[in-house]
Amino acid sequence: MSKEDFKQFELSTFTGYLSVDAEIKYFESGKNKVTFSIPLSLTKDSETFWLKCEIWNKEEFAELKKGTQVLVQGYLVDSEYQGKVYTTLKTQNCIKL
């Protein structure tokens, strides 16, 4: 097991402005998932990385609108789809700033 395997257990914190309104998806089990993305960059001139955030069973966050500043905390998880790796923040806390 490598250090990368433990990345999903490290709590990460980010702030940013929503690029689009949050979306909610309802499941037959009665659970729901709110998703939104925030742009991240190290400097003004560096490449932008889009961080997808997922919040489970907290329907109230579906009201977040484009341009809203948030602070999010959660665990980074990588997944692969059609040969490309995507990073998602499994969000534990979200605060509207």
CSV table of C-alpha atoms in Angstrom, one decimal:
chain,number,residue,atom,x,y,z
A,1,MET,CA,0.0,0.0,0.0
A,2,SER,CA,1.4,3.4,-1.0
A,3,LYS,CA,0.9,7.0,0.3
A,4,GLU,CA,-1.6,7.5,-2.6
A,5,ASP,CA,-3.8,4.8,-1.1
A,6,PHE,CA,-4.2,6.9,2.0
A,7,LYS,CA,-5.1,10.1,0.2
A,8,GLN,CA,-8.9,9.4,0.6
A,9,PHE,CA,-8.4,9.4,4.4
A,10,GLU,CA,-6.8,12.9,4.6
A,11,LEU,CA,-9.3,15.7,5.3
A,12,SER,CA,-8.9,18.5,2.8
A,13,THR,CA,-10.3,22.1,2.9
A,14,PHE,CA,-10.9,24.4,0.0
A,15,THR,CA,-12.7,27.7,-0.7
A,16,GLY,CA,-14.1,28.9,-4.0
A,17,TYR,CA,-17.0,30.3,-5.9
A,18,LEU,CA,-19.6,28.0,-7.5
A,19,SER,CA,-19.2,28.0,-11.3
A,20,VAL,CA,-22.9,26.9,-11.8
A,21,ASP,CA,-25.9,26.3,-9.6
A,22,ALA,CA,-25.7,23.2,-7.4
A,23,GLU,CA,-27.6,20.2,-8.7
A,24,ILE,CA,-29.5,17.6,-6.7
A,25,LYS,CA,-30.2,14.0,-7.7
A,26,TYR,CA,-32.8,11.8,-5.8
A,27,PHE,CA,-32.5,8.0,-5.6
A,28,GLU,CA,-35.1,5.3,-5.1
A,29,SER,CA,-33.6,4.5,-1.7
A,30,GLY,CA,-34.7,8.0,-0.5
A,31,LYS,CA,-31.2,9.4,-0.4
A,32,ASN,CA,-30.0,12.4,-2.3
A,33,LYS,CA,-26.8,13.8,-3.7
A,34,VAL,CA,-26.0,17.5,-4.2
A,35,THR,CA,-23.1,18.2,-6.6
A,36,PHE,CA,-21.3,21.4,-7.6
A,37,SER,CA,-17.8,22.5,-8.8
A,38,ILE,CA,-15.4,25.1,-7.7
A,39,PRO,CA,-12.3,26.3,-9.6
A,40,LEU,CA,-9.0,26.1,-7.9
A,41,SER,CA,-5.6,27.5,-8.9
A,42,LEU,CA,-2.3,28.1,-7.1
A,43,THR,CA,-1.7,31.5,-8.6
A,44,LYS,CA,-3.6,34.0,-10.7
A,45,ASP,CA,-1.8,32.9,-13.9
A,46,SER,CA,-1.7,29.1,-13.2
A,47,GLU,CA,-3.9,26.5,-14.8
A,48,THR,CA,-7.4,26.1,-13.2
A,49,PHE,CA,-8.4,22.8,-11.7
A,50,TRP,CA,-12.1,22.1,-11.4
A,51,LEU,CA,-13.0,20.4,-8.1
A,52,LYS,CA,-16.3,18.4,-8.1
A,53,CYS,CA,-17.9,18.4,-4.7
A,54,GLU,CA,-20.5,15.8,-3.6
A,55,ILE,CA,-22.7,16.1,-0.5
A,56,TRP,CA,-24.9,13.2,0.4
A,57,ASN,CA,-28.3,13.6,2.2
A,58,LYS,CA,-28.1,17.4,2.8
A,59,GLU,CA,-30.8,18.6,0.5
A,60,GLU,CA,-30.5,22.2,1.8
A,61,PHE,CA,-27.2,22.7,-0.2
A,62,ALA,CA,-29.2,22.3,-3.5
A,63,GLU,CA,-30.1,26.0,-3.0
A,64,LEU,CA,-26.5,27.1,-3.6
A,65,LYS,CA,-26.3,29.3,-6.7
A,66,LYS,CA,-23.6,30.3,-9.2
A,67,GLY,CA,-21.2,32.8,-7.7
A,68,THR,CA,-21.8,31.7,-4.1
A,69,GLN,CA,-18.5,31.5,-2.1
A,70,VAL,CA,-18.2,28.3,-0.1
A,71,LEU,CA,-15.7,26.6,2.2
A,72,VAL,CA,-15.8,22.8,1.8
A,73,GLN,CA,-14.1,20.0,3.7
A,74,GLY,CA,-13.9,16.4,2.8
A,75,TYR,CA,-11.9,13.5,1.4
A,76,LEU,CA,-10.4,13.5,-2.1
A,77,VAL,CA,-11.3,10.4,-4.1
A,78,ASP,CA,-10.1,9.5,-7.6
A,79,SER,CA,-12.2,7.6,-10.0
A,80,GLU,CA,-11.6,6.5,-13.6
A,81,TYR,CA,-14.1,6.8,-16.5
A,82,GLN,CA,-13.3,6.1,-20.1
A,83,GLY,CA,-9.5,6.1,-19.4
A,84,LYS,CA,-9.5,9.5,-17.7
A,85,VAL,CA,-9.0,10.0,-13.9
A,86,TYR,CA,-11.4,12.4,-12.1
A,87,THR,CA,-11.0,13.7,-8.6
A,88,THR,CA,-14.1,14.3,-6.4
A,89,LEU,CA,-14.3,15.8,-2.9
A,90,LYS,CA,-16.6,13.6,-0.8
A,91,THR,CA,-17.8,16.6,1.2
A,92,GLN,CA,-18.3,16.3,4.9
A,93,ASN,CA,-18.8,20.0,5.7
A,94,CYS,CA,-19.9,23.0,3.5
A,95,ILE,CA,-20.2,26.5,4.8
A,96,LYS,CA,-21.7,29.3,2.7
A,97,LEU,CA,-19.4,32.4,3.1
